[in-house]
CSV table of C-alpha atoms in Angstrom, one decimal:
chain,number,residue,atom,x,y,z
N,732,MET,CA,-2.3,-16.4,14.0
N,733,ASN,CA,0.7,-17.3,11.8
N,734,LYS,CA,0.1,-16.5,8.2
N,735,LEU,CA,0.6,-19.6,5.5
N,736,PHE,CA,3.0,-18.7,2.9
N,737,ALA,CA,3.9,-20.0,-0.8
N,738,THR,CA,7.3,-20.6,-1.1
N,739,VAL,CA,9.8,-21.2,-4.2
N,740,CYS,CA,11.9,-24.0,-2.9
N,741,GLY,CA,15.4,-23.7,-3.6
N,742,GLY,CA,15.5,-20.1,-2.9
N,743,LEU,CA,13.1,-17.3,-4.0
N,744,LEU,CA,15.8,-14.6,-3.1
N,745,ILE,CA,19.2,-14.9,-1.4
N,746,ALA,CA,17.2,-14.4,1.9
N,747,GLY,CA,14.9,-17.0,0.5
N,748,LEU,CA,17.1,-20.0,1.0
N,749,THR,CA,15.5,-21.3,4.3
N,750,ALA,CA,15.3,-24.5,6.4
N,751,GLY,CA,11.2,-24.0,6.1
N,752,CYS,CA,10.8,-24.8,2.4
N,753,GLY,CA,7.2,-26.5,2.2
N,754,THR,CA,5.3,-23.9,4.2
N,755,ALA,CA,2.3,-22.3,2.2
N,756,ARG,CA,4.0,-18.7,1.8
N,757,ALA,CA,7.3,-17.8,1.9
N,758,PRO,CA,8.2,-15.1,4.6
N,759,LEU,CA,8.2,-11.7,3.7
N,760,ALA,CA,11.4,-11.2,5.3
N,761,ALA,CA,12.4,-12.9,2.2
N,762,ARG,CA,12.7,-9.8,-0.2
N,763,PRO,CA,15.3,-7.8,-1.4
N,764,ALA,CA,17.7,-5.8,0.9
N,765,THR,CA,18.5,-2.8,-1.1
N,766,THR,CA,19.9,0.7,-0.6
N,767,SER,CA,17.4,2.3,-2.7
N,768,ALA,CA,19.8,4.9,-3.6
N,769,SER,CA,23.0,4.9,-5.8
N,770,ALA,CA,25.3,6.5,-3.3
N,771,LEU,CA,25.5,5.9,0.8
N,772,GLN,CA,26.9,9.1,2.3
N,773,PRO,CA,26.9,10.8,5.9
N,774,ALA,CA,23.8,12.5,6.2
N,775,PRO,CA,23.8,16.2,6.5
N,776,ARG,CA,20.1,17.5,6.4
N,777,ALA,CA,19.8,18.2,2.6
N,778,PRO,CA,17.0,20.7,1.3
N,779,VAL,CA,14.2,19.2,-1.0
N,780,THR,CA,15.9,18.2,-4.5
N,781,ALA,CA,16.0,20.9,-6.9
N,782,VAL,CA,14.1,20.4,-10.3
N,783,PRO,CA,16.6,21.3,-13.1
N,784,ALA,CA,15.8,24.0,-15.4
N,785,GLY,CA,13.3,23.1,-18.1
N,786,THR,CA,12.3,19.9,-16.4
N,787,THR,CA,8.6,19.1,-15.9
N,788,ARG,CA,7.8,17.0,-12.9
N,789,PRO,CA,4.1,16.1,-12.1
N,790,ALA,CA,2.8,18.2,-9.2
N,791,GLY,CA,0.7,15.0,-8.0
N,792,GLY,CA,-2.9,14.5,-6.7
N,793,PRO,CA,-4.3,13.1,-3.5
N,794,VAL,CA,-3.1,10.1,-2.0
N,795,PRO,CA,-5.5,7.4,-2.4
N,796,ALA,CA,-7.7,6.7,0.7
N,797,GLY,CA,-6.3,3.4,2.4
N,798,PHE,CA,-3.0,3.1,0.3
N,799,ARG,CA,-0.6,0.4,1.6
N,800,ALA,CA,3.0,0.1,0.5
N,801,ALA,CA,4.6,-2.8,-1.1
N,802,SER,CA,8.2,-1.5,-2.4
N,803,VAL,CA,10.0,1.8,-1.9
N,804,THR,CA,12.9,4.0,-3.4
N,805,PHE,CA,14.7,7.0,-2.3
N,806,VAL,CA,16.3,9.3,-5.0
N,807,SER,CA,17.8,11.5,-2.2
N,808,ILE,CA,17.4,12.1,1.4
N,809,ARG,CA,14.2,13.5,1.3
N,810,GLU,CA,12.7,12.4,-2.0
N,811,ALA,CA,11.0,8.9,-2.5
N,812,PHE,CA,8.5,6.7,-4.5
N,813,VAL,CA,6.4,4.4,-3.0
N,814,LEU,CA,4.7,1.2,-4.9
N,815,GLY,CA,1.5,0.1,-3.5
N,816,THR,CA,-2.1,-0.5,-3.5
N,817,ALA,CA,-5.4,1.2,-2.3
N,818,PRO,CA,-9.4,-0.2,-2.6
N,819,CYS,CA,-10.7,1.0,-5.9
N,820,LYS,CA,-14.0,0.3,-7.8
N,821,HIS,CA,-12.3,-1.1,-10.9
N,822,ALA,CA,-9.0,-3.3,-10.7
N,823,PRO,CA,-6.3,-2.9,-10.9
N,824,CYS,CA,-5.8,-0.7,-8.0
N,825,THR,CA,-1.9,-0.4,-8.0
N,826,SER,CA,-1.2,3.1,-6.8
N,827,ILE,CA,2.0,5.1,-6.6
N,828,VAL,CA,2.8,7.9,-4.2
N,829,ARG,CA,5.7,10.4,-3.6
N,830,THR,CA,7.4,12.5,-1.2
N,831,ARG,CA,10.0,15.3,-1.3
N,832,ASP,CA,10.1,15.9,2.6
N,833,ARG,CA,11.1,12.3,3.8
N,834,GLY,CA,7.3,11.2,4.7
N,835,VAL,CA,6.0,14.3,6.2
N,836,SER,CA,3.7,14.9,3.1
N,837,TRP,CA,2.7,12.8,0.2
N,838,ARG,CA,0.9,13.1,-3.2
N,839,GLY,CA,-0.2,10.6,-5.5
N,840,LEU,CA,0.9,9.7,-8.9
N,841,PRO,CA,0.0,8.1,-12.2
N,842,ALA,CA,0.9,4.2,-12.0
N,843,PRO,CA,1.5,1.4,-14.5
N,844,VAL,CA,-2.2,-0.4,-15.2
N,845,VAL,CA,-0.9,-3.6,-14.0
N,846,PRO,CA,-2.1,-5.5,-10.9
N,847,LEU,CA,0.1,-5.7,-7.6
N,848,GLY,CA,2.0,-9.3,-7.8
N,849,GLU,CA,4.1,-11.2,-5.5
N,850,PRO,CA,7.4,-12.7,-6.8
N,851,GLY,CA,7.1,-16.5,-7.4
N,852,ILE,CA,3.1,-16.4,-6.7
N,853,SER,CA,1.9,-14.1,-9.8
N,854,SER,CA,2.2,-15.9,-12.9
N,855,GLY,CA,0.3,-13.3,-15.2
N,856,PRO,CA,1.0,-9.6,-15.3
N,857,GLY,CA,1.9,-8.3,-11.8
N,858,VAL,CA,4.5,-5.7,-10.6
N,859,TRP,CA,6.0,-5.6,-7.0
N,860,GLY,CA,9.0,-3.3,-7.2
N,861,ILE,CA,10.1,0.5,-7.8
N,862,ARG,CA,13.4,2.0,-8.5
N,863,PHE,CA,14.2,5.4,-9.3
N,864,ALA,CA,17.9,6.4,-10.7
N,865,THR,CA,17.0,10.3,-10.4
N,866,PRO,CA,13.8,12.3,-9.7
N,867,GLU,CA,12.6,11.6,-13.5
N,868,HIS,CA,13.9,8.3,-14.6
N,869,GLY,CA,12.3,5.2,-12.8
N,870,PHE,CA,11.2,1.9,-13.2
N,871,VAL,CA,8.4,-0.5,-11.9
N,872,PHE,CA,9.0,-4.1,-12.2
N,873,GLY,CA,7.9,-7.6,-11.6
N,874,ASN,CA,6.4,-9.8,-14.7
N,875,GLY,CA,7.5,-7.3,-17.1
N,876,LEU,CA,9.1,-4.0,-16.9
N,877,ARG,CA,7.5,-0.4,-17.2
N,878,VAL,CA,9.7,2.7,-17.1
N,879,THR,CA,9.2,6.6,-16.6
N,880,SER,CA,11.3,9.6,-17.9
N,881,ASP,CA,9.0,12.3,-16.3
N,882,GLY,CA,9.1,11.7,-12.8
N,883,GLY,CA,5.9,9.1,-13.0
N,884,GLU,CA,3.3,11.3,-14.6
N,885,HIS,CA,3.6,8.8,-18.0
N,886,TRP,CA,4.9,4.8,-17.8
N,887,SER,CA,5.4,2.5,-21.1
N,888,ALA,CA,6.5,-0.8,-21.4
N,889,ALA,CA,10.4,-1.4,-21.9
N,890,ALA,CA,11.9,-4.5,-23.5
N,891,TYR,CA,13.5,-6.9,-20.7
N,892,PRO,CA,14.7,-10.4,-20.8
N,893,GLY,CA,11.7,-12.5,-20.0
N,894,GLY,CA,10.6,-14.4,-16.8
N,895,SER,CA,10.3,-12.6,-13.6
N,896,ILE,CA,12.4,-9.7,-12.4
N,897,ILE,CA,13.2,-10.5,-8.9
N,898,SER,CA,15.6,-7.7,-8.2
N,899,LEU,CA,16.5,-4.8,-9.6
N,900,GLU,CA,18.9,-1.9,-9.0
N,901,ILE,CA,20.7,1.1,-10.9
N,902,ILE,CA,24.5,1.5,-10.0
N,903,ASP,CA,27.1,3.5,-11.9
N,904,GLY,CA,24.9,4.2,-15.0
N,905,GLN,CA,23.9,0.5,-15.3
N,906,VAL,CA,20.7,-1.5,-14.4
N,907,LEU,CA,21.2,-4.9,-13.0
N,908,ALA,CA,18.3,-7.0,-12.8
N,909,VAL,CA,18.1,-10.9,-11.1
N,910,THR,CA,15.5,-13.0,-13.2
N,911,MET,CA,13.9,-15.9,-12.9
N,912,ARG,CA,12.1,-18.3,-15.2
N,913,PRO,CA,9.9,-21.1,-13.6
N,914,GLY,CA,11.0,-24.8,-14.6
N,915,ILE,CA,9.5,-28.1,-14.4
N,916,ALA,CA,9.1,-30.0,-10.9
N,917,GLY,CA,9.7,-26.7,-9.3
N,918,ASN,CA,13.0,-26.0,-10.8
N,919,ALA,CA,13.9,-22.6,-11.7
N,920,SER,CA,16.3,-21.0,-14.3
N,921,TRP,CA,17.9,-17.5,-12.8
N,922,ALA,CA,20.1,-15.0,-14.4
N,923,LEU,CA,21.9,-11.7,-13.9
N,924,LEU,CA,21.8,-9.4,-16.4
N,925,ARG,CA,22.7,-5.7,-17.3
N,926,ARG,CA,22.0,-3.2,-19.6
N,927,PRO,CA,22.8,1.1,-19.8
N,928,LEU,CA,20.6,3.2,-17.9
N,929,ALA,CA,20.2,5.2,-21.3
N,930,GLY,CA,18.3,2.2,-22.5
N,931,GLY,CA,19.8,-0.6,-25.1
N,932,ALA,CA,20.0,-4.6,-25.0
N,933,TRP,CA,20.5,-6.6,-22.1
N,934,THR,CA,23.8,-8.1,-21.4
N,935,ARG,CA,23.7,-11.9,-20.0
N,936,LEU,CA,26.1,-11.9,-17.0
N,937,VAL,CA,25.4,-15.2,-14.9
N,938,THR,CA,22.9,-17.9,-15.8
N,939,GLN,CA,22.3,-21.1,-13.6
N,940,ALA,CA,19.6,-23.8,-12.7
N,941,SER,CA,19.6,-22.7,-9.0
N,942,ALA,CA,18.9,-19.5,-7.3
N,943,ILE,CA,21.1,-16.3,-7.7
N,944,GLY,CA,20.4,-13.8,-4.7
N,945,ASN,CA,19.1,-10.2,-5.0
N,946,ILE,CA,21.4,-7.3,-5.3
N,947,ALA,CA,22.7,-5.7,-2.7
N,948,THR,CA,24.3,-2.1,-3.2
N,949,GLN,CA,25.9,0.7,-1.6
N,950,ALA,CA,28.0,3.4,-3.1
N,951,ARG,CA,29.5,2.3,-6.5
N,952,VAL,CA,29.9,-1.5,-5.2
N,953,ALA,CA,27.1,-4.0,-6.0
N,954,ALA,CA,27.4,-7.8,-4.6
N,955,ILE,CA,25.0,-10.9,-5.2
N,956,LEU,CA,24.7,-14.4,-3.9
N,957,ASP,CA,25.5,-17.1,-6.5
N,958,GLY,CA,24.9,-20.2,-4.7
N,959,THR,CA,28.2,-20.8,-2.8
N,960,SER,CA,29.9,-17.9,-4.0
N,961,VAL,CA,29.5,-14.0,-3.9
N,962,LEU,CA,29.6,-11.7,-7.2
N,963,VAL,CA,31.1,-8.3,-6.6
N,964,THR,CA,31.3,-5.4,-9.1
N,965,GLY,CA,32.6,-2.0,-8.8
N,966,ASP,CA,31.7,-0.8,-12.3
N,967,GLY,CA,27.6,-1.4,-12.6
N,968,GLY,CA,28.6,-5.2,-13.6
N,969,LEU,CA,30.9,-4.5,-16.5
N,970,THR,CA,33.6,-6.7,-14.7
N,971,ILE,CA,32.7,-9.0,-12.0
N,972,THR,CA,34.7,-10.8,-9.2
N,973,ARG,CA,33.7,-14.2,-8.1
N,974,HIS,CA,34.9,-15.3,-4.5
N,975,PRO,CA,33.7,-18.4,-2.7
N,976,LEU,CA,31.9,-18.2,0.8
N,977,PRO,CA,32.3,-19.3,4.2
N,978,CYS,CA,29.2,-21.2,5.1
N,979,THR,CA,28.7,-24.2,2.5
N,980,ALA,CA,28.2,-27.4,4.8
N,981,SER,CA,25.4,-29.7,3.7
N,982,PRO,CA,22.8,-29.3,4.4
N,983,PHE,CA,23.1,-26.2,6.9
N,984,PRO,CA,24.3,-23.5,7.4
N,985,VAL,CA,23.5,-22.0,3.9
N,986,PRO,CA,24.3,-18.5,2.6
N,987,ALA,CA,21.1,-16.5,3.1
N,988,SER,CA,22.0,-12.6,2.4
N,989,VAL,CA,24.8,-10.5,1.7
N,990,ALA,CA,25.3,-6.9,2.5
N,991,VAL,CA,27.9,-4.1,1.2
N,992,GLN,CA,29.9,-1.9,3.6
N,993,ALA,CA,31.3,0.3,1.0
N,994,PRO,CA,34.3,0.7,0.0
N,995,HIS,CA,35.8,-2.7,0.9
N,996,GLY,CA,33.6,-4.3,3.2
N,997,LEU,CA,30.8,-7.0,3.0
N,998,ALA,CA,28.7,-8.8,5.7
N,999,LEU,CA,27.0,-12.1,5.1
N,1000,LEU,CA,24.0,-13.8,6.9
N,1001,CYS,CA,24.0,-17.4,6.6
N,1002,ALA,CA,21.0,-19.6,7.9
N,1003,GLY,CA,21.3,-22.9,9.7
N,1004,GLN,CA,18.9,-25.7,11.0
N,1005,GLY,CA,15.5,-24.4,11.6
N,1006,TYR,CA,12.9,-25.4,14.4
N,1007,THR,CA,9.7,-23.9,15.5
N,1008,GLY,CA,9.9,-20.5,14.2
N,1009,HIS,CA,13.5,-20.1,15.1
N,1010,THR,CA,16.6,-20.7,12.7
N,1011,ASP,CA,20.3,-20.7,13.7
N,1012,LYS,CA,21.9,-17.5,12.4
N,1013,ILE,CA,25.5,-16.7,12.0
N,1014,VAL,CA,27.1,-13.4,10.4
N,1015,TYR,CA,30.6,-13.4,8.6
N,1016,VAL,CA,32.0,-10.2,7.7
N,1017,SER,CA,34.9,-9.4,5.0
N,1018,GLY,CA,37.3,-6.5,4.8
N,1019,ASP,CA,38.3,-7.1,1.2
N,1020,LEU,CA,34.9,-7.4,-0.7
N,1021,GLY,CA,35.0,-11.3,-0.1
N,1022,ALA,CA,38.4,-12.4,-0.7
N,1023,THR,CA,38.5,-13.4,3.0
N,1024,TRP,CA,35.9,-14.1,5.9
N,1025,LYS,CA,36.0,-14.1,9.5
N,1026,LEU,CA,33.2,-15.1,11.8
N,1027,ALA,CA,31.5,-12.2,13.6
N,1028,GLY,CA,28.6,-13.4,15.5
N,1029,HIS,CA,25.1,-15.1,16.1
N,1030,PRO,CA,22.0,-13.1,16.1
N,1031,ALA,CA,18.8,-14.1,17.8
N,1032,SER,CA,17.2,-17.3,16.5
N,1033,ALA,CA,13.9,-16.2,16.1
N,1034,GLY,CA,12.7,-15.8,12.5
N,1035,ASP,CA,13.3,-17.9,9.5
N,1036,ASP,CA,16.6,-16.6,8.1
N,1037,GLY,CA,16.3,-13.0,7.0
N,1038,VAL,CA,18.0,-10.4,5.0
N,1039,ILE,CA,21.2,-8.3,6.0
N,1040,THR,CA,22.1,-4.7,5.3
N,1041,ALA,CA,24.5,-2.0,6.8
N,1042,SER,CA,23.8,1.7,7.2
N,1043,ALA,CA,27.5,2.3,7.9
N,1044,PRO,CA,30.8,0.0,8.2
N,1045,GLY,CA,30.2,-1.9,11.5
N,1046,HIS,CA,26.4,-1.1,11.8
N,1047,LEU,CA,24.3,-3.7,10.6
N,1048,THR,CA,20.6,-4.5,10.5
N,1049,ILE,CA,18.7,-7.8,10.0
N,1050,ALA,CA,15.0,-8.4,9.2
N,1051,THR,CA,13.4,-11.8,9.6
N,1052,THR,CA,10.1,-12.9,10.5
N,1053,SER,CA,8.2,-16.4,11.4
N,1054,ALA,CA,5.3,-16.2,13.9
N,1055,GLY,CA,6.4,-12.6,14.5
N,1056,SER,CA,8.9,-9.9,12.5
N,1057,TRP,CA,11.6,-8.8,14.0
N,1058,LEU,CA,14.8,-6.0,13.3
N,1059,TYR,CA,18.1,-6.7,14.7
N,1060,TYR,CA,20.6,-4.1,14.9
N,1061,SER,CA,24.3,-4.8,15.7
N,1062,ALA,CA,27.1,-1.3,16.2
N,1063,ASP,CA,30.0,-3.5,16.4
N,1064,ASN,CA,30.0,-5.2,12.9
N,1065,GLY,CA,27.8,-8.3,13.8
N,1066,ARG,CA,29.6,-9.4,17.2
N,1067,THR,CA,26.6,-8.5,19.4
N,1068,TRP,CA,23.1,-7.9,18.6
N,1069,ARG,CA,19.6,-6.4,20.1
N,1070,THR,CA,16.2,-6.2,18.9
N,1071,ALA,CA,15.3,-3.1,17.6
N,1072,VAL,CA,11.9,-3.8,16.4
N,1073,SER,CA,9.5,-6.6,17.4
N,1074,TYR,CA,5.8,-7.3,16.1
N,1075,PRO,CA,4.0,-10.1,17.4
N,1076,ASP,CA,2.0,-9.9,14.0
N,1077,GLY,CA,1.7,-13.3,12.8
N,1078,GLY,CA,4.4,-13.3,10.2
N,1079,GLN,CA,3.8,-10.1,8.2
N,1080,GLY,CA,7.6,-9.8,7.4
N,1081,TRP,CA,9.6,-7.1,5.4
N,1082,ASN,CA,10.6,-5.9,2.1
N,1083,ASP,CA,12.8,-3.4,0.7
N,1084,LEU,CA,15.2,-3.0,3.9
N,1085,GLY,CA,18.2,-0.4,3.0
N,1086,PHE,CA,19.7,2.5,3.7
N,1087,THR,CA,20.2,5.9,1.6
N,1088,THR,CA,23.0,7.4,4.2
N,1089,THR,CA,24.8,6.3,7.1
N,1090,ARG,CA,21.8,7.2,9.2
N,1091,ASP,CA,18.8,7.4,6.9
N,1092,GLY,CA,16.9,3.8,6.4
N,1093,LEU,CA,13.9,2.3,5.2
N,1094,VAL,CA,11.8,-0.7,5.0
N,1095,VAL,CA,8.3,-1.8,4.3
N,1096,HIS,CA,6.2,-4.1,6.7
N,1097,GLY,CA,3.8,-6.4,5.3
N,1098,HIS,CA,3.0,-7.0,1.7
N,1099,PRO,CA,-0.3,-5.7,0.6
N,1100,TYR,CA,-0.4,-8.5,-2.0
N,1101,TYR,CA,-1.9,-10.3,0.5
N,1102,GLY,CA,-5.2,-8.9,1.7
N,1103,ASP,CA,-4.5,-8.7,5.4
N,1104,MET,CA,-0.9,-7.2,5.2
N,1105,LEU,CA,-0.6,-3.9,6.8
N,1106,GLY,CA,1.7,-2.3,3.9
N,1107,GLN,CA,3.5,0.3,6.5
N,1108,LEU,CA,6.6,2.0,5.5
N,1109,LEU,CA,9.2,2.5,8.5
N,1110,LEU,CA,11.9,5.2,8.4
N,1111,THR,CA,15.0,5.3,10.8
N,1112,GLY,CA,17.3,8.6,11.0
N,1113,ASN,CA,19.7,6.7,13.4
N,1114,GLY,CA,21.4,4.3,11.5
N,1115,GLY,CA,19.0,1.6,12.5
N,1116,LYS,CA,18.7,1.9,16.2
N,1117,THR,CA,15.0,2.8,16.0
N,1118,TRP,CA,12.4,3.1,13.8
N,1119,HIS,CA,8.9,4.9,13.4
N,1120,VAL,CA,5.8,4.2,11.0
N,1121,VAL,CA,5.2,6.8,8.5
N,1122,ARG,CA,1.6,7.9,7.6
N,1123,PHE,CA,0.2,8.4,4.4
């Protein structure tokens, strides 16, 4: 049975610019595509991350029974933190688990005492994303910002610029955040901001009334959709270059999602006219970080737009959902596509699609904010060709 979604019309995220505005719940494919690590590198099988001398990190406890994932962040090939929820007697039931062996085993960690939320839906206190810069220093974000400097053993509220933090990434020693403040008659005010990872005041980089996209990162490059333009930075937002996009027709196609193919490439997913659970999709690629573009190809139409990301130059993955949920894969820079994963799941959708190396990737299937969603973590070890479910 197809799920109902509540949308933020005008674009919840860069992948939320869909033809299906007016349905009751935004497809979960409309969630950030994220690299989830500060650098994308070839993937030698590294040992478990060493703990620096004198550093104390929590050993962790049992994984809560029934844990379901909402957001994931890797800090190395093997070490990851997952934000989610599990049944409990006294709400909020928000939970965090950690692995140091790429999902073979897990331990439970303390979590901020804040309910699990959903961007554009939760108006009160709520969190929906997790990002770690190092095994010790991490953030949980949503309607507010929490920070840890001891690997998740303790969390404290951190200053943030207000509204809802829709996307947050750490790159080149800087924290980049996209925020959204609801407005009158469904209009929202969006902003792109920066602050040093070590702390300090937030600097407002871009502000506008229409939607700013989520932050796509790879190596030292970040790209963000801003209406009909793409913003690119190679220094953590200290300087930003703006380039026009190739799909700006009215009313369709519209920019839906951007991916970085470091060091000089971008891939752009554009969404055209939608019809009965399908959307015309077009992929463009750039070899000069958005200065020029060329048409690459047309992914399958099933699914309402989606998010795009890259495991390596020329190797692209799209996550999309409507009545089902699909992952599409291209090994020739978007010219041809095949279906890597297909779930007839009623539209559970995806979150946090991204890659930490040229082979190792991750995605969450179904957001547990909705009680009937699976909250599964899927991993790939071959650049997105095949995926497998991880057990907590």
